[in-house]
Coordinates of N, CA and C and ligand atoms in Angstrom, one line a residue:
X1 N 85.4 102.0 20.0 CA 85.9 100.9 20.8 C 85.8 99.6 20.0
X2 N 86.8 98.7 20.2 CA 86.8 97.5 19.5 C 85.7 96.5 20.0
X3 N 85.0 95.9 19.1 CA 84.0 94.9 19.5 C 84.7 93.5 19.6
X4 N 84.3 92.8 20.6 CA 84.8 91.4 20.8 C 83.8 90.4 20.4
X5 N 84.2 89.5 19.6 CA 83.4 88.4 19.1 C 84.0 87.0 19.5
X6 N 83.1 86.2 20.2 CA 83.5 84.9 20.5 C 82.7 83.9 19.8
X7 N 83.3 82.9 19.1 CA 82.5 81.9 18.3 C 82.6 80.6 19.1
X8 N 81.4 80.0 19.3 CA 81.4 78.6 19.9 C 80.6 77.7 19.0
X9 N 81.3 76.7 18.5 CA 80.7 75.7 17.7 C 80.8 74.3 18.3
X10 N 80.0 73.4 17.8 CA 80.1 72.0 18.3 C 78.8 71.3 18.0
X11 N 78.8 70.0 18.3 CA 77.7 69.1 17.9 C 76.5 69.3 18.9
X12 N 75.4 68.8 18.5 CA 74.2 68.8 19.3 C 74.4 68.1 20.7
X13 N 73.9 68.7 21.7 CA 74.0 68.1 23.0 C 75.3 68.3 23.8
X14 N 76.1 69.2 23.3 CA 77.4 69.5 24.0 C 77.2 70.5 25.1
X15 N 76.0 71.1 25.2 CA 75.7 72.1 26.2 C 76.1 73.5 25.8
X16 N 76.2 73.7 24.5 CA 76.6 75.0 23.9 C 75.8 76.1 24.5
X17 N 74.4 76.0 24.4 CA 73.6 77.2 24.7 C 73.6 77.5 26.2
X18 N 73.5 76.5 27.0 CA 73.6 76.7 28.5 C 74.9 77.4 28.9
X19 N 76.0 76.8 28.4 CA 77.3 77.3 28.7 C 77.6 78.7 28.1
X20 N 77.1 78.9 26.9 CA 77.4 80.2 26.3 C 76.6 81.3 27.0
X21 N 75.3 81.0 27.3 CA 74.5 82.0 28.0 C 75.1 82.4 29.3
X22 N 75.6 81.4 30.1 CA 76.2 81.8 31.4 C 77.5 82.5 31.2
X23 N 78.3 82.1 30.2 CA 79.6 82.8 30.0 C 79.3 84.2 29.6
X24 N 78.3 84.4 28.7 CA 78.0 85.8 28.2 C 77.6 86.7 29.4
X25 N 76.8 86.1 30.3 CA 76.3 86.9 31.4 C 77.5 87.3 32.3
X26 N 78.4 86.4 32.5 CA 79.6 86.7 33.3 C 80.4 87.8 32.7
X27 N 80.6 87.7 31.4 CA 81.4 88.7 30.7 C 80.8 90.0 30.3
X28 N 79.4 90.1 30.4 CA 78.7 91.3 30.0 C 78.5 91.4 28.5
X29 N 78.6 90.2 27.8 CA 78.4 90.2 26.4 C 76.9 89.8 26.1
X30 N 76.5 90.0 24.9 CA 75.2 89.4 24.5 C 75.4 87.9 24.0
X31 N 74.5 87.1 24.2 CA 74.5 85.7 23.7 C 73.6 85.6 22.5
X32 N 74.2 85.1 21.4 CA 73.4 84.9 20.2 C 73.3 83.5 19.8
X33 N 72.1 82.9 19.9 CA 71.8 81.5 19.6 C 71.4 81.4 18.2
X34 N 72.3 81.0 17.3 CA 72.0 81.0 15.9 C 71.1 79.9 15.4
X35 N 71.1 78.8 16.3 CA 70.2 77.7 16.0 C 68.7 78.2 15.9
X36 N 68.4 79.2 16.8 CA 67.1 79.8 16.9 C 66.7 80.4 15.5
X37 N 67.7 81.0 14.8 CA 67.4 81.6 13.5 C 66.9 80.5 12.5
X38 N 67.7 79.4 12.5 CA 67.3 78.3 11.6 C 66.0 77.7 12.0
X39 N 65.7 77.7 13.3 CA 64.4 77.1 13.7 C 63.3 78.0 13.3
X40 N 63.5 79.3 13.3 CA 62.5 80.3 12.9 C 62.2 80.1 11.4
X41 N 63.2 80.0 10.6 CA 63.0 79.8 9.1 C 62.3 78.4 8.9
X42 N 62.7 77.4 9.7 CA 62.1 76.1 9.6 C 60.6 76.1 10.0
X43 N 60.3 76.9 11.0 CA 58.9 77.0 11.5 C 58.0 77.7 10.4
X44 N 58.6 78.7 9.7 CA 57.9 79.3 8.6 C 57.6 78.3 7.5
X45 N 58.6 77.5 7.2 CA 58.4 76.5 6.1 C 57.3 75.5 6.5
X46 N 57.3 75.1 7.8 CA 56.3 74.2 8.3 C 54.9 74.8 8.2
X47 N 54.8 76.1 8.6 CA 53.5 76.8 8.6 C 53.0 76.9 7.2
X48 N 53.9 77.1 6.2 CA 53.5 77.3 4.8 C 53.2 76.0 4.1
X49 N 53.5 74.9 4.9 CA 53.3 73.6 4.3 C 54.2 73.2 3.2
X50 N 55.4 73.8 3.2 CA 56.4 73.5 2.2 C 57.0 72.1 2.4
X51 N 57.1 71.3 1.4 CA 57.6 70.0 1.6 C 59.2 70.1 1.6
X52 N 59.7 70.3 2.8 CA 61.1 70.6 3.0 C 62.0 69.5 2.4
X53 N 61.5 68.2 2.6 CA 62.3 67.1 2.2 C 62.6 67.1 0.7
X54 N 61.6 67.5 -0.1 CA 61.8 67.3 -1.6 C 61.9 68.6 -2.3
X55 N 61.6 69.7 -1.7 CA 61.3 70.9 -2.4 C 62.3 72.0 -2.2
X56 N 63.6 71.8 -2.4 CA 64.6 72.8 -2.1 C 64.4 74.1 -2.9
X57 N 63.9 73.9 -4.1 CA 63.7 75.1 -5.0 C 62.6 76.0 -4.3
X58 N 61.6 75.4 -3.8 CA 60.5 76.2 -3.1 C 61.0 76.8 -1.9
X59 N 61.8 76.1 -1.1 CA 62.3 76.6 0.2 C 63.2 77.9 -0.1
X60 N 63.9 77.8 -1.2 CA 64.9 78.9 -1.5 C 64.1 80.2 -1.8
X61 N 62.8 80.0 -2.2 CA 62.1 81.3 -2.4 C 61.4 81.8 -1.1
X62 N 61.5 81.0 -0.1 CA 60.9 81.4 1.2 C 61.4 82.6 1.8
X63 N 62.7 82.8 1.6 CA 63.3 84.0 2.2 C 62.9 85.3 1.6
X64 N 62.3 85.2 0.4 CA 61.9 86.5 -0.3 C 60.9 87.3 0.6
X65 N 59.9 86.6 1.2 CA 58.8 87.3 1.9 C 59.0 87.2 3.4
X66 N 60.2 86.8 3.8 CA 60.4 86.4 5.2 C 61.1 87.5 6.0
X67 N 60.5 87.8 7.2 CA 61.2 88.7 8.0 C 61.5 88.0 9.4
X68 N 62.8 87.7 9.5 CA 63.3 87.1 10.8 C 64.0 88.2 11.6
X69 N 63.5 88.4 12.8 CA 64.1 89.4 13.7 C 64.5 88.8 15.0
X70 N 65.5 89.4 15.6 CA 66.0 88.9 16.9 C 66.0 90.1 17.8
X71 N 65.3 90.0 19.0 CA 65.3 91.1 19.9 C 65.7 90.6 21.3
X72 N 66.2 91.5 22.1 CA 66.7 91.1 23.4 C 65.8 91.7 24.5
X73 N 65.2 90.9 25.3 CA 64.3 91.3 26.4 C 65.0 90.9 27.7
X74 N 65.4 91.8 28.6 CA 66.2 91.5 29.8 C 67.3 90.5 29.5
X75 N 68.0 90.8 28.4 CA 69.2 90.0 28.0 C 68.9 88.7 27.3
X76 N 67.6 88.3 27.3 CA 67.2 87.1 26.7 C 66.8 87.3 25.2
X77 N 67.3 86.4 24.3 CA 67.0 86.5 22.9 C 65.6 86.0 22.6
X78 N 64.9 86.8 21.9 CA 63.5 86.4 21.5 C 63.5 86.4 19.9
X79 N 62.8 85.5 19.4 CA 62.7 85.4 17.9 C 61.3 85.8 17.4
X80 N 61.4 86.7 16.3 CA 60.1 87.1 15.7 C 60.1 86.7 14.2
X81 N 58.9 86.2 13.9 CA 58.7 85.7 12.5 C 57.6 86.6 11.9
X82 N 58.0 87.4 10.9 CA 57.0 88.4 10.3 C 56.3 89.1 11.4
X83 N 57.0 89.6 12.5 CA 56.4 90.4 13.5 C 55.8 89.6 14.7
X84 N 55.7 88.3 14.6 CA 55.1 87.5 15.7 C 56.2 86.8 16.5
X85 N 56.0 86.9 17.9 CA 57.0 86.3 18.8 C 56.8 84.8 18.7
X86 N 57.8 84.1 18.2 CA 57.7 82.6 18.0 C 58.7 81.9 18.9
X87 N 59.2 82.6 19.9 CA 60.3 82.0 20.8 C 60.0 80.6 21.3
X88 N 58.7 80.4 21.7 CA 58.3 79.1 22.2 C 58.1 78.1 21.1
X89 N 57.4 78.6 20.1 CA 57.0 77.7 18.9 C 58.1 77.0 18.3
X90 N 59.3 77.7 18.3 CA 60.5 77.1 17.6 C 61.1 76.0 18.4
X91 N 60.6 75.7 19.6 CA 61.3 74.6 20.4 C 60.7 73.3 20.3
X92 N 59.7 73.1 19.4 CA 59.1 71.7 19.3 C 60.0 70.8 18.4
X93 N 59.8 69.5 18.6 CA 60.6 68.6 17.8 C 60.4 68.8 16.3
X94 N 59.2 69.2 15.9 CA 58.9 69.4 14.5 C 59.7 70.6 14.0
X95 N 59.8 71.7 14.8 CA 60.6 72.8 14.3 C 62.1 72.5 14.3
X96 N 62.5 71.6 15.2 CA 63.9 71.2 15.2 C 64.2 70.5 13.9
X97 N 63.4 69.6 13.5 CA 63.6 68.8 12.3 C 63.5 69.7 11.1
X98 N 62.6 70.6 11.1 CA 62.5 71.6 10.0 C 63.7 72.5 9.9
X99 N 64.2 72.9 11.0 CA 65.4 73.7 11.1 C 66.6 73.0 10.4
X100 N 66.7 71.7 10.8 CA 67.8 70.9 10.2 C 67.7 70.8 8.7
X101 N 66.5 70.7 8.2 CA 66.3 70.6 6.7 C 66.6 71.9 6.0
X102 N 66.0 73.0 6.6 CA 66.2 74.3 5.9 C 67.7 74.7 6.0
X103 N 68.4 74.2 7.0 CA 69.8 74.7 7.2 C 70.7 74.2 6.1
X104 N 70.2 73.2 5.3 CA 71.0 72.7 4.2 C 70.8 73.5 2.9
X105 N 69.9 74.5 2.9 CA 69.5 75.2 1.7 C 70.4 76.5 1.6
X106 N 71.2 76.6 0.6 CA 72.2 77.7 0.5 C 71.5 79.1 0.6
X107 N 70.3 79.3 0.0 CA 69.8 80.7 0.1 C 69.4 81.0 1.6
X108 N 68.9 80.0 2.3 CA 68.6 80.3 3.7 C 69.9 80.6 4.5
X109 N 70.9 79.9 4.2 CA 72.2 80.2 4.9 C 72.7 81.6 4.6
X110 N 72.6 82.0 3.3 CA 73.0 83.3 2.9 C 72.2 84.4 3.7
X111 N 70.9 84.2 3.7 CA 70.0 85.2 4.3 C 70.4 85.4 5.8
X112 N 70.6 84.3 6.5 CA 70.9 84.3 7.9 C 72.4 84.8 8.2
X113 N 73.2 84.5 7.2 CA 74.6 84.9 7.3 C 74.7 86.5 7.5
X114 N 74.0 87.2 6.7 CA 74.0 88.7 6.7 C 73.5 89.2 8.1
X115 N 72.4 88.5 8.5 CA 71.8 88.9 9.8 C 72.8 88.7 11.0
X116 N 73.5 87.5 10.9 CA 74.5 87.2 12.0 C 75.7 88.2 11.9
X117 N 76.2 88.4 10.7 CA 77.3 89.3 10.6 C 77.0 90.7 11.2
X118 N 75.8 91.2 10.8 CA 75.4 92.6 11.3 C 75.4 92.6 12.8
X119 N 74.8 91.6 13.4 CA 74.7 91.5 14.9 C 76.1 91.6 15.5
X120 N 77.0 90.8 14.9 CA 78.4 90.7 15.5 C 79.2 91.9 15.3
X121 N 78.9 92.7 14.3 CA 79.6 93.9 14.0 C 79.5 94.9 15.1
X122 N 78.3 95.0 15.7 CA 78.1 96.1 16.6 C 77.9 95.7 18.1
X123 N 78.2 94.4 18.4 CA 78.0 93.9 19.8 C 79.1 93.0 20.2
X124 N 79.5 93.2 21.5 CA 80.4 92.2 22.1 C 79.5 91.0 22.3
X125 N 79.9 89.9 21.7 CA 78.9 88.8 21.8 C 79.6 87.4 21.8
X126 N 78.9 86.5 22.3 CA 79.2 85.1 22.2 C 78.2 84.5 21.2
X127 N 78.6 84.0 20.1 CA 77.6 83.5 19.1 C 77.9 82.0 19.0
X128 N 76.8 81.2 19.2 CA 77.0 79.7 19.1 C 76.3 79.2 17.9
X129 N 76.8 78.1 17.4 CA 76.2 77.4 16.2 C 77.0 76.3 15.7
X130 N 77.1 76.1 14.4 CA 77.8 75.0 13.8 C 79.0 75.5 12.9
X131 N 78.8 76.7 12.4 CA 79.7 77.2 11.4 C 80.2 78.7 11.7
X132 N 80.1 79.0 13.0 CA 80.4 80.4 13.4 C 81.9 80.7 13.2
X133 N 82.8 79.8 13.7 CA 84.2 80.0 13.6 C 84.7 79.8 12.2
X134 N 84.0 79.0 11.4 CA 84.6 78.6 10.1 C 84.0 79.5 9.0
X135 N 82.7 80.0 9.1 CA 82.1 80.7 8.0 C 81.6 82.1 8.4
X136 N 80.9 82.2 9.5 CA 80.2 83.4 9.8 C 81.2 84.5 10.4
X137 N 82.0 84.0 11.4 CA 83.0 84.9 12.0 C 84.4 84.4 11.9
X138 N 85.0 84.2 10.7 CA 86.3 83.6 10.6 C 87.4 84.4 11.4
X139 N 87.1 85.7 11.6 CA 88.0 86.6 12.3 C 87.7 86.8 13.8
X140 N 86.9 85.9 14.4 CA 86.5 86.0 15.8 C 87.7 86.1 16.7
X141 N 87.6 86.8 17.8 CA 88.7 87.0 18.7 C 89.1 85.7 19.4
X142 N 88.0 84.9 19.7 CA 88.2 83.6 20.3 C 87.3 82.6 19.7
X143 N 87.8 81.4 19.3 CA 87.0 80.4 18.7 C 87.1 79.2 19.6
X144 N 86.0 78.6 20.0 CA 86.0 77.4 20.8 C 85.2 76.3 20.1
X145 N 85.7 75.1 20.1 CA 85.0 74.0 19.6 C 84.6 73.2 20.8
X146 N 83.3 73.2 21.1 CA 82.9 72.6 22.4 C 82.2 71.2 22.1
X147 N 82.8 70.2 22.6 CA 82.3 68.9 22.3 C 82.4 67.9 23.5
X148 N 81.8 66.7 23.3 CA 81.9 65.7 24.3 C 81.6 64.4 23.5
X149 N 82.0 63.3 24.1 CA 81.8 62.0 23.4 C 80.3 61.8 23.1
X150 N 80.0 61.1 22.0 CA 78.5 60.8 21.8 C 77.9 60.2 23.0
X151 N 78.6 59.3 23.7 CA 78.0 58.6 24.8 C 77.7 59.6 26.0
X152 N 78.6 60.5 26.2 CA 78.4 61.5 27.3 C 77.2 62.4 26.9
X153 N 77.1 62.8 25.7 CA 76.0 63.7 25.2 C 74.7 63.0 25.3
X154 N 74.7 61.7 24.8 CA 73.5 60.9 24.9 C 73.0 60.7 26.3
X155 N 74.0 60.4 27.2 CA 73.6 60.2 28.6 C 72.9 61.5 29.2
X156 N 73.4 62.6 28.9 CA 72.8 63.9 29.4 C 71.5 64.1 28.8
X157 N 71.3 63.9 27.4 CA 70.0 64.1 26.8 C 69.0 63.1 27.3
X158 N 69.5 61.9 27.6 CA 68.6 60.8 28.1 C 68.0 61.2 29.5
X159 N 68.9 61.7 30.3 CA 68.5 62.1 31.6 C 67.5 63.3 31.6
X160 N 67.8 64.2 30.7 CA 66.8 65.4 30.5 C 65.4 64.9 30.1
X161 N 65.4 63.9 29.1 CA 64.1 63.4 28.6 C 63.4 62.7 29.7
X162 N 64.2 61.9 30.5 CA 63.5 61.2 31.6 C 62.9 62.1 32.6
X163 N 63.7 63.2 32.9 CA 63.2 64.2 33.9 C 61.9 64.8 33.4
X164 N 61.8 65.0 32.1 CA 60.6 65.6 31.5 C 59.4 64.6 31.3
X165 N 59.7 63.3 31.7 CA 58.7 62.2 31.6 C 58.6 61.7 30.1
X166 N 59.6 62.0 29.3 CA 59.5 61.5 27.9 C 60.1 60.1 27.8
X167 N 59.3 59.2 27.2 CA 59.8 57.8 27.0 C 60.9 57.7 26.0
X168 N 62.0 57.1 26.3 CA 63.0 56.9 25.3 C 64.1 56.0 25.9
X169 N 64.7 55.2 25.0 CA 65.8 54.3 25.6 C 67.1 55.0 25.3
X170 N 68.1 54.7 26.2 CA 69.4 55.3 26.0 C 70.0 55.0 24.6
X171 N 69.8 53.7 24.1 CA 70.3 53.3 22.8 C 69.7 54.2 21.7
X172 N 68.4 54.4 21.8 CA 67.7 55.2 20.8 C 68.4 56.6 20.8
X173 N 68.5 57.2 22.0 CA 69.1 58.6 22.1 C 70.5 58.6 21.5
X174 N 71.3 57.6 21.8 CA 72.7 57.5 21.3 C 72.7 57.4 19.8
X175 N 71.9 56.5 19.3 CA 71.9 56.3 17.8 C 71.4 57.6 17.1
X176 N 70.5 58.3 17.7 CA 70.0 59.6 17.1 C 71.1 60.6 17.1
X177 N 71.9 60.6 18.2 CA 73.0 61.6 18.4 C 74.1 61.3 17.3
X178 N 74.4 60.0 17.1 CA 75.4 59.6 16.1 C 75.0 60.0 14.7
X179 N 73.7 59.8 14.4 CA 73.1 60.1 13.1 C 73.2 61.6 12.9
X180 N 72.8 62.4 13.9 CA 72.8 63.8 13.7 C 74.2 64.4 13.5
X181 N 75.2 63.8 14.3 CA 76.6 64.2 14.1 C 77.0 64.0 12.7
X182 N 76.6 62.8 12.1 CA 77.0 62.4 10.8 C 76.4 63.4 9.8
X183 N 75.1 63.6 9.9 CA 74.4 64.6 9.0 C 75.0 66.0 9.0
X184 N 75.2 66.5 10.3 CA 75.7 67.8 10.4 C 77.1 68.0 9.9
X185 N 78.0 66.9 10.0 CA 79.3 67.1 9.6 C 79.6 66.7 8.1
X186 N 78.5 66.1 7.5 CA 78.7 65.7 6.1 C 77.9 66.4 5.1
X187 N 77.1 67.4 5.5 CA 76.3 68.2 4.6 C 77.3 69.0 3.7
X188 N 76.8 69.3 2.5 CA 77.6 69.9 1.5 C 78.0 71.4 1.9
X189 N 77.1 72.1 2.5 CA 77.3 73.5 2.7 C 77.5 73.7 4.2
X190 N 78.5 74.5 4.6 CA 78.9 74.8 5.9 C 78.7 73.7 6.9
X191 N 79.4 72.6 6.7 CA 79.3 71.4 7.6 C 79.9 71.8 9.0
X192 N 79.5 71.0 10.0 CA 80.1 71.2 11.3 C 81.5 70.7 11.3
X193 N 82.4 71.6 11.6 CA 83.8 71.2 11.7 C 84.6 72.2 12.5
X194 N 85.6 71.7 13.2 CA 86.4 72.6 14.1 C 87.3 73.5 13.2
X195 N 87.3 74.8 13.4 CA 88.1 75.7 12.7 C 89.6 75.4 13.1
X196 N 90.5 75.6 12.1 CA 91.9 75.3 12.4 C 92.4 76.0 13.6
X197 N 91.9 77.3 13.9 CA 92.4 78.0 15.0 C 91.5 78.0 16.2
X198 N 90.6 77.0 16.2 CA 89.7 77.0 17.4 C 90.3 76.1 18.5
X199 N 89.9 76.5 19.7 CA 90.4 75.8 20.9 C 89.4 74.7 21.2
X200 N 89.9 73.5 21.3 CA 89.0 72.3 21.6 C 88.8 72.2 23.1
X201 N 87.5 72.2 23.4 CA 87.1 72.0 24.8 C 86.2 70.8 24.9
X202 N 86.7 69.7 25.5 CA 86.0 68.5 25.6 C 85.4 68.3 27.0
X203 N 84.1 68.2 27.1 CA 83.4 68.2 28.4 C 82.9 66.8 28.8
X204 N 83.5 65.8 28.2 CA 83.0 64.4 28.4 C 83.1 64.0 29.9
X205 N 84.2 64.5 30.5 CA 84.5 64.0 31.9 C 84.3 65.1 32.9
X206 N 83.7 66.2 32.6 CA 83.5 67.3 33.6 C 82.0 67.6 33.6
X207 N 81.5 68.2 34.8 CA 80.1 68.5 34.9 C 79.8 69.9 34.3
X208 N 78.6 70.3 34.4 CA 78.2 71.5 33.8 C 78.9 72.7 34.4
X209 N 79.0 72.8 35.7 CA 79.6 73.9 36.4 C 81.1 74.0 36.0
X210 N 81.7 72.9 35.9 CA 83.2 72.8 35.5 C 83.3 73.3 34.0
X211 N 82.3 72.9 33.2 CA 82.4 73.3 31.8 C 82.2 74.8 31.6
X212 N 81.3 75.4 32.4 CA 81.1 76.8 32.4 C 82.4 77.5 32.8
X213 N 83.0 77.0 33.8 CA 84.3 77.7 34.3 C 85.4 77.5 33.2
X214 N 85.4 76.3 32.6 CA 86.4 76.1 31.6 C 86.3 77.1 30.4
X215 N 85.0 77.3 30.0 CA 84.8 78.2 28.9 C 85.1 79.6 29.2
X216 N 84.6 80.1 30.4 CA 84.9 81.4 30.8 C 86.4 81.7 30.9
X217 N 87.1 80.8 31.5 CA 88.5 81.0 31.7 C 89.2 81.0 30.3
X218 N 88.8 80.1 29.4 CA 89.4 80.0 28.1 C 89.2 81.3 27.3
X219 N 87.9 81.9 27.5 CA 87.7 83.2 26.8 C 88.5 84.3 27.4
X220 N 88.5 84.4 28.7 CA 89.3 85.4 29.4 C 90.8 85.4 29.1
X221 N 91.3 84.2 29.0 CA 92.7 84.0 28.6 C 93.1 84.4 27.2
X222 N 92.0 84.5 26.4 CA 92.3 84.7 24.9 C 91.8 86.0 24.3
X223 N 91.2 86.8 25.2 CA 90.8 88.1 24.7 C 91.7 89.3 25.1
Ligands
LIG301 O1 71.4 74.3 17.8 P1 70.0 73.9 17.3 O2 69.6 72.5 17.6 O3 68.9 74.9 17.8 O4 70.0 74.1 15.7 C1 68.9 73.8 14.9 C2 69.4 73.4 13.6 O5 70.0 74.4 12.8 C3 70.4 72.2 13.6 O6 69.9 71.2 12.8 C4 71.7 72.7 12.9 C5 71.3 74.0 12.3 N1 72.2 75.1 12.5 C6 73.1 75.3 11.5 O7 73.1 74.7 10.5 N2 74.1 76.3 11.6 C7 74.1 77.1 12.8 N3 75.0 78.1 12.9 C8 73.2 76.8 13.8 C9 72.3 75.8 13.7

C-alpha cells in the first residue's frame, strides 16, 4: 500500500505542533515532531558541556556516539537519548537554545535526515519542522507552509507565557520572534523557506479551532 506523507513547515509560534498533532489524530496518521530530534541532540551537547557557540568541529563529532530514538506510546512521540527517556528534559529554554545551535551543524542535520527519511518511508505521517517540504521529504504528497504574522504569533506566545506566570513584555516576545525568524531563514544550511509547491496557510486572523479545520481540509483535498 502506498504510504502518505504530509510535510508542514513554518516559523516558530505558528501553532505547527498543536495543529499537526490534531490533524494526524483525525486522519489516523502518526505525527512526527522533528524539532524534538534537534532538541535531543542539543540536550546531549549541553550535558557533555560542549561549547556549542564556538565549537562546531566538536559538535560534529557528537553524532558518532549518539543514539537518538523516537518511540510512540499511545500515539505520543517520546524521545530517547542513549536509551534514556528525555521527552520532558528537551522542553527547557536551554534545550531550545541548544537545539537552535546544533541545527546549524551539517553533520547533525545529515544524521537526523536519515532518521526522518526512514520514519516517513514506512508510515503514513504528518511531519513538521523547518525543512521538511524542501529537504527531507521533497516528494511529500501534501506540503503546507503554516505561518502567521509576527505580531499574531507574538501575541499568542505572550498569552501563553502570562498564563504560565512567566514575566515578559509583548515587545520583548515580538522582538524575539522577529530575531528567530531572521536566524531560521538566513542560516546557510536548510533555511526555513516555503517550498515552491507548498500550500500557504496563514492563521493570523483565525483561531486555533479554525486553523485545525483549515489544515485538515487542505490535507484531505490534496491526498
Ligand atoms: O520546533 P522546535 O522549536 O522544537 O525546534 C527546535 C529547533 O530545531 C529550532 O531552533 C529549529 C530547529 N529545527 C530545524 O532546524 N529543522 C527542523 N526540521 C526542525 C527544527
